[in-house]
């Protein structure tokens, strides 16, 4: 009889959060940066999991084209092929949508029954539990949130995500979230979550501060700025959408 995957200790939100007190600030712009979202222990454990226990793959998108790329072993690109892909992506995203970063689709694995005892599975359980969904309802004043999908993302030098608004027909997306898990980050390294106004100016930008939650209403134009070659660490986060089940 196969053994079940070992279960990780639960992760926890910081008990001092006051989401109802922040409702007015969120309502004003449809977005908010919330520092200290998790307990210190939970944030430290998640950072460690993203650093040493996440099976990353590369993901590249240009318009409607998508490539999922192994980062090592069979199927991994040579340095020359990787550079050629970078040039193609740069050319094709000049006038449209594109992205490049590393990811691991936590929701896909959990919902397919492929639990392996990773701490990221406990993160999925946390954001789909009443503590987090109740936090979101209190913060937004919206009683519709029922479910959160989740992927781990890693932005290394040269990675980016161009302007888009997260709307997708039939996906029932209410809000997007980014849970930042890089202990130290400088804004001049890039990787900023930028919100864009109707004239194309940057209305507001969030540095990926450790253990901070960025949450915003969908649709809303935003981008992740290019991570510079001098960035001293990867930009690590858990991201996804807060939805109704439809």
Short mmCIF file of N, CA and C in Angstrom, two decimals, residues 44-153:
data_model
loop_
_atom_site.label_atom_id
_atom_site.label_comp_id
_atom_site.label_asym_id
_atom_site.label_seq_id
_atom_site.Cartn_x
_atom_site.Cartn_y
_atom_site.Cartn_z
N UNK A 44 9.69 32.72 6.96
CA UNK A 44 11.03 32.16 6.85
C UNK A 44 10.99 30.75 6.27
N UNK A 45 10.02 29.95 6.70
CA UNK A 45 9.91 28.59 6.19
C UNK A 45 9.54 28.58 4.71
N UNK A 46 8.67 29.48 4.30
CA UNK A 46 8.30 29.54 2.89
C UNK A 46 9.47 29.99 2.03
N UNK A 47 10.24 30.97 2.51
CA UNK A 47 11.42 31.38 1.75
C UNK A 47 12.37 30.20 1.56
N UNK A 48 12.59 29.43 2.62
CA UNK A 48 13.47 28.27 2.52
C UNK A 48 12.93 27.26 1.52
N UNK A 49 11.61 27.05 1.54
CA UNK A 49 11.01 26.09 0.61
C UNK A 49 11.20 26.53 -0.84
N UNK A 50 11.05 27.82 -1.10
CA UNK A 50 11.22 28.31 -2.47
C UNK A 50 12.68 28.25 -2.90
N UNK A 51 13.58 28.30 -1.95
CA UNK A 51 15.01 28.29 -2.25
C UNK A 51 15.53 26.88 -2.50
N UNK A 52 15.06 25.90 -1.71
CA UNK A 52 15.69 24.58 -1.77
C UNK A 52 14.74 23.43 -2.12
N UNK A 53 13.44 23.68 -2.16
CA UNK A 53 12.51 22.55 -2.35
C UNK A 53 11.40 22.88 -3.34
N UNK A 54 11.74 23.54 -4.43
CA UNK A 54 10.75 23.86 -5.45
C UNK A 54 11.29 23.42 -6.81
N UNK A 55 10.57 22.55 -7.52
CA UNK A 55 11.04 22.06 -8.83
C UNK A 55 10.70 23.06 -9.95
N UNK A 56 11.52 24.07 -10.10
CA UNK A 56 11.22 25.15 -11.02
C UNK A 56 11.29 24.71 -12.48
N UNK A 57 10.43 25.33 -13.30
CA UNK A 57 10.52 25.26 -14.75
C UNK A 57 10.51 26.68 -15.28
N UNK A 58 11.02 26.86 -16.49
CA UNK A 58 10.94 28.17 -17.13
C UNK A 58 9.63 28.29 -17.89
N UNK A 59 9.09 29.49 -17.92
CA UNK A 59 7.88 29.74 -18.70
C UNK A 59 8.08 31.04 -19.47
N UNK A 60 7.77 30.99 -20.76
CA UNK A 60 7.94 32.13 -21.65
C UNK A 60 6.67 32.29 -22.46
N UNK A 61 6.16 33.50 -22.53
CA UNK A 61 4.97 33.77 -23.31
C UNK A 61 5.16 34.98 -24.20
N UNK A 62 4.67 34.88 -25.42
CA UNK A 62 4.65 36.01 -26.35
C UNK A 62 3.29 35.99 -27.05
N UNK A 63 2.47 37.01 -26.79
CA UNK A 63 1.13 37.00 -27.36
C UNK A 63 0.37 35.78 -26.89
N UNK A 64 -0.05 34.93 -27.84
CA UNK A 64 -0.78 33.70 -27.49
C UNK A 64 0.13 32.48 -27.47
N UNK A 65 1.43 32.66 -27.71
CA UNK A 65 2.37 31.53 -27.72
C UNK A 65 2.96 31.34 -26.32
N UNK A 66 3.13 30.08 -25.94
CA UNK A 66 3.63 29.76 -24.61
C UNK A 66 4.63 28.62 -24.70
N UNK A 67 5.76 28.78 -24.02
CA UNK A 67 6.75 27.71 -23.92
C UNK A 67 6.98 27.38 -22.45
N UNK A 68 6.93 26.09 -22.11
CA UNK A 68 7.34 25.62 -20.80
C UNK A 68 8.68 24.90 -20.97
N UNK A 69 9.68 25.35 -20.24
CA UNK A 69 11.06 24.95 -20.51
C UNK A 69 11.70 24.28 -19.29
N UNK A 70 12.16 23.04 -19.43
CA UNK A 70 12.97 22.47 -18.35
C UNK A 70 14.22 23.32 -18.15
N UNK A 71 14.65 23.47 -16.92
CA UNK A 71 15.83 24.28 -16.64
C UNK A 71 17.11 23.46 -16.59
N UNK A 72 16.98 22.14 -16.49
CA UNK A 72 18.14 21.28 -16.56
C UNK A 72 17.70 19.91 -17.05
N UNK A 73 18.65 19.07 -17.40
CA UNK A 73 18.33 17.74 -17.88
C UNK A 73 17.80 17.74 -19.31
N UNK A 74 17.12 16.65 -19.73
CA UNK A 74 16.61 16.54 -21.10
C UNK A 74 15.65 17.69 -21.42
N UNK A 75 15.84 18.29 -22.56
CA UNK A 75 14.95 19.37 -23.00
C UNK A 75 15.40 20.76 -22.60
N UNK A 76 16.40 20.87 -21.72
CA UNK A 76 16.89 22.19 -21.32
C UNK A 76 17.62 22.85 -22.49
N UNK A 77 17.47 24.15 -22.63
CA UNK A 77 18.09 24.87 -23.72
C UNK A 77 19.59 25.04 -23.50
N UNK A 78 20.33 24.98 -24.59
CA UNK A 78 21.73 25.34 -24.52
C UNK A 78 21.83 26.85 -24.31
N UNK A 79 23.01 27.33 -23.93
CA UNK A 79 23.20 28.76 -23.73
C UNK A 79 22.91 29.53 -25.00
N UNK A 80 23.31 28.99 -26.16
CA UNK A 80 23.07 29.68 -27.43
C UNK A 80 21.58 29.73 -27.75
N UNK A 81 20.88 28.62 -27.53
CA UNK A 81 19.44 28.59 -27.82
C UNK A 81 18.67 29.49 -26.86
N UNK A 82 19.13 29.54 -25.62
CA UNK A 82 18.48 30.40 -24.64
C UNK A 82 18.63 31.87 -25.04
N UNK A 83 19.82 32.24 -25.48
CA UNK A 83 20.05 33.61 -25.92
C UNK A 83 19.22 33.93 -27.16
N UNK A 84 19.07 32.96 -28.06
CA UNK A 84 18.25 33.18 -29.25
C UNK A 84 16.78 33.37 -28.88
N UNK A 85 16.32 32.60 -27.90
CA UNK A 85 14.94 32.77 -27.44
C UNK A 85 14.74 34.15 -26.82
N UNK A 86 15.71 34.59 -26.03
CA UNK A 86 15.63 35.94 -25.46
C UNK A 86 15.49 37.00 -26.54
N UNK A 87 16.27 36.85 -27.61
CA UNK A 87 16.19 37.83 -28.70
C UNK A 87 14.82 37.79 -29.38
N UNK A 88 14.29 36.58 -29.59
CA UNK A 88 12.96 36.45 -30.20
C UNK A 88 11.89 37.08 -29.32
N UNK A 89 11.95 36.80 -28.03
CA UNK A 89 10.96 37.35 -27.11
C UNK A 89 11.05 38.87 -27.07
N UNK A 90 12.27 39.40 -27.04
CA UNK A 90 12.44 40.85 -27.02
C UNK A 90 11.83 41.48 -28.26
N UNK A 91 12.07 40.88 -29.41
CA UNK A 91 11.54 41.45 -30.66
C UNK A 91 10.03 41.39 -30.71
N UNK A 92 9.46 40.27 -30.29
CA UNK A 92 8.02 40.06 -30.44
C UNK A 92 7.20 40.73 -29.35
N UNK A 93 7.83 41.15 -28.25
CA UNK A 93 7.07 41.83 -27.20
C UNK A 93 7.16 43.35 -27.29
N UNK A 94 7.87 43.88 -28.27
CA UNK A 94 7.99 45.34 -28.37
C UNK A 94 6.64 46.01 -28.55
N UNK A 95 5.72 45.35 -29.20
CA UNK A 95 4.41 45.95 -29.45
C UNK A 95 3.27 45.13 -28.86
N UNK A 96 3.58 44.23 -27.92
CA UNK A 96 2.52 43.38 -27.39
C UNK A 96 2.87 42.80 -26.04
N UNK A 97 2.15 41.76 -25.67
CA UNK A 97 2.26 41.15 -24.35
C UNK A 97 3.32 40.05 -24.36
N UNK A 98 4.08 39.97 -23.28
CA UNK A 98 5.06 38.90 -23.16
C UNK A 98 5.57 38.78 -21.74
N UNK A 99 6.21 37.66 -21.46
CA UNK A 99 6.78 37.45 -20.13
C UNK A 99 7.83 36.36 -20.19
N UNK A 100 8.69 36.39 -19.18
CA UNK A 100 9.63 35.29 -18.95
C UNK A 100 9.96 35.25 -17.47
N UNK A 101 9.78 34.09 -16.86
CA UNK A 101 10.16 33.87 -15.47
C UNK A 101 10.14 32.37 -15.23
N UNK A 102 10.44 31.95 -14.02
CA UNK A 102 10.36 30.54 -13.63
C UNK A 102 9.12 30.35 -12.76
N UNK A 103 8.52 29.16 -12.84
CA UNK A 103 7.35 28.93 -11.99
C UNK A 103 7.21 27.47 -11.60
N UNK A 104 6.33 27.25 -10.65
CA UNK A 104 5.87 25.92 -10.25
C UNK A 104 4.40 26.06 -9.91
N UNK A 105 3.55 25.34 -10.60
CA UNK A 105 2.10 25.52 -10.48
C UNK A 105 1.58 24.68 -9.30
N UNK A 106 1.54 25.30 -8.15
CA UNK A 106 1.15 24.60 -6.93
C UNK A 106 -0.28 24.08 -7.04
N UNK A 107 -1.20 24.91 -7.50
CA UNK A 107 -2.60 24.50 -7.60
C UNK A 107 -2.78 23.27 -8.47
N UNK A 108 -2.09 23.26 -9.62
CA UNK A 108 -2.23 22.12 -10.54
C UNK A 108 -1.83 20.83 -9.86
N UNK A 109 -0.74 20.87 -9.10
CA UNK A 109 -0.26 19.66 -8.44
C UNK A 109 -1.21 19.21 -7.33
N UNK A 110 -1.62 20.14 -6.48
CA UNK A 110 -2.51 19.78 -5.36
C UNK A 110 -3.85 19.27 -5.88
N UNK A 111 -4.41 20.00 -6.85
CA UNK A 111 -5.75 19.65 -7.31
C UNK A 111 -5.78 18.39 -8.17
N UNK A 112 -4.61 17.95 -8.64
CA UNK A 112 -4.51 16.67 -9.35
C UNK A 112 -4.19 15.52 -8.40
N UNK A 113 -4.13 15.82 -7.10
CA UNK A 113 -3.86 14.77 -6.12
C UNK A 113 -2.39 14.41 -5.98
N UNK A 114 -1.51 15.28 -6.47
CA UNK A 114 -0.08 14.98 -6.43
C UNK A 114 0.59 15.72 -5.26
N UNK A 115 0.13 15.48 -4.07
CA UNK A 115 0.79 16.04 -2.88
C UNK A 115 2.02 15.20 -2.55
N UNK A 116 3.14 15.91 -2.32
CA UNK A 116 4.40 15.23 -2.04
C UNK A 116 5.02 15.67 -0.72
N UNK A 117 4.23 16.39 0.10
CA UNK A 117 4.74 16.83 1.39
C UNK A 117 5.52 18.12 1.33
N UNK A 118 5.39 18.88 0.24
CA UNK A 118 6.08 20.17 0.14
C UNK A 118 5.38 21.22 0.99
N UNK A 119 6.15 22.17 1.50
CA UNK A 119 5.57 23.26 2.27
C UNK A 119 4.63 24.11 1.40
N UNK A 120 4.87 24.16 0.10
CA UNK A 120 3.99 24.92 -0.78
C UNK A 120 2.57 24.37 -0.78
N UNK A 121 2.41 23.10 -0.46
CA UNK A 121 1.06 22.54 -0.33
C UNK A 121 0.36 23.14 0.90
N UNK A 122 1.13 23.37 1.96
CA UNK A 122 0.56 24.04 3.14
C UNK A 122 0.20 25.48 2.82
N UNK A 123 0.97 26.12 1.92
CA UNK A 123 0.63 27.48 1.49
C UNK A 123 -0.68 27.49 0.72
N UNK A 124 -0.88 26.51 -0.14
CA UNK A 124 -2.15 26.38 -0.85
C UNK A 124 -3.31 26.22 0.15
N UNK A 125 -3.09 25.39 1.16
CA UNK A 125 -4.14 25.19 2.17
C UNK A 125 -4.42 26.48 2.94
N UNK A 126 -3.37 27.24 3.24
CA UNK A 126 -3.56 28.49 3.98
C UNK A 126 -4.41 29.47 3.18
N UNK A 127 -4.07 29.71 1.93
CA UNK A 127 -4.79 30.73 1.17
C UNK A 127 -6.20 30.28 0.78
N UNK A 128 -6.47 28.99 0.88
CA UNK A 128 -7.82 28.52 0.63
C UNK A 128 -8.58 28.21 1.92
N UNK A 129 -7.99 28.58 3.04
CA UNK A 129 -8.66 28.42 4.32
C UNK A 129 -9.43 29.67 4.71
N UNK A 130 -10.24 29.55 5.73
CA UNK A 130 -11.11 30.66 6.13
C UNK A 130 -10.32 31.85 6.66
N UNK A 131 -9.16 31.61 7.26
CA UNK A 131 -8.39 32.74 7.80
C UNK A 131 -8.01 33.71 6.68
N UNK A 132 -7.48 33.20 5.57
CA UNK A 132 -7.06 34.09 4.48
C UNK A 132 -8.26 34.60 3.70
N UNK A 133 -9.21 33.73 3.36
CA UNK A 133 -10.37 34.19 2.59
C UNK A 133 -11.18 35.20 3.40
N UNK A 134 -11.27 34.99 4.71
CA UNK A 134 -11.96 35.97 5.55
C UNK A 134 -11.21 37.29 5.61
N UNK A 135 -9.88 37.22 5.65
CA UNK A 135 -9.06 38.43 5.58
C UNK A 135 -9.37 39.21 4.31
N UNK A 136 -9.42 38.52 3.18
CA UNK A 136 -9.69 39.18 1.90
C UNK A 136 -11.09 39.79 1.89
N UNK A 137 -12.07 39.07 2.41
CA UNK A 137 -13.44 39.61 2.43
C UNK A 137 -13.51 40.87 3.30
N UNK A 138 -12.85 40.84 4.45
CA UNK A 138 -12.86 42.02 5.33
C UNK A 138 -12.12 43.19 4.71
N UNK A 139 -11.01 42.92 4.04
CA UNK A 139 -10.22 43.98 3.43
C UNK A 139 -10.97 44.64 2.28
N UNK A 140 -11.58 43.82 1.43
CA UNK A 140 -12.22 44.33 0.22
C UNK A 140 -13.68 44.73 0.43
N UNK A 141 -14.30 44.23 1.50
CA UNK A 141 -15.75 44.43 1.67
C UNK A 141 -16.56 43.63 0.69
N UNK A 142 -16.00 42.58 0.15
CA UNK A 142 -16.61 41.76 -0.89
C UNK A 142 -16.79 40.34 -0.33
N UNK A 143 -18.01 39.84 -0.32
CA UNK A 143 -18.25 38.52 0.26
C UNK A 143 -18.14 37.39 -0.76
N UNK A 144 -17.70 37.69 -1.99
CA UNK A 144 -17.66 36.67 -3.04
C UNK A 144 -16.42 35.76 -3.05
N UNK A 145 -15.26 36.16 -2.54
CA UNK A 145 -14.08 35.29 -2.63
C UNK A 145 -14.32 33.91 -2.01
N UNK A 146 -14.06 32.87 -2.82
CA UNK A 146 -14.27 31.49 -2.40
C UNK A 146 -13.06 30.60 -2.59
N UNK A 147 -12.12 31.01 -3.43
CA UNK A 147 -11.06 30.10 -3.85
C UNK A 147 -9.86 30.91 -4.33
N UNK A 148 -8.66 30.41 -4.07
CA UNK A 148 -7.43 31.03 -4.58
C UNK A 148 -6.61 29.97 -5.31
N UNK A 149 -6.21 30.29 -6.54
CA UNK A 149 -5.20 29.44 -7.17
C UNK A 149 -3.82 29.94 -6.76
N UNK A 150 -2.78 29.19 -7.09
CA UNK A 150 -1.46 29.53 -6.57
C UNK A 150 -0.36 28.97 -7.45
N UNK A 151 0.61 29.80 -7.77
CA UNK A 151 1.85 29.32 -8.36
C UNK A 151 3.02 30.00 -7.66
N UNK A 152 4.11 29.29 -7.56
CA UNK A 152 5.36 29.89 -7.11
C UNK A 152 6.03 30.51 -8.32
N UNK A 153 6.58 31.72 -8.14
CA UNK A 153 7.27 32.39 -9.24
C UNK A 153 8.66 32.83 -8.80
#
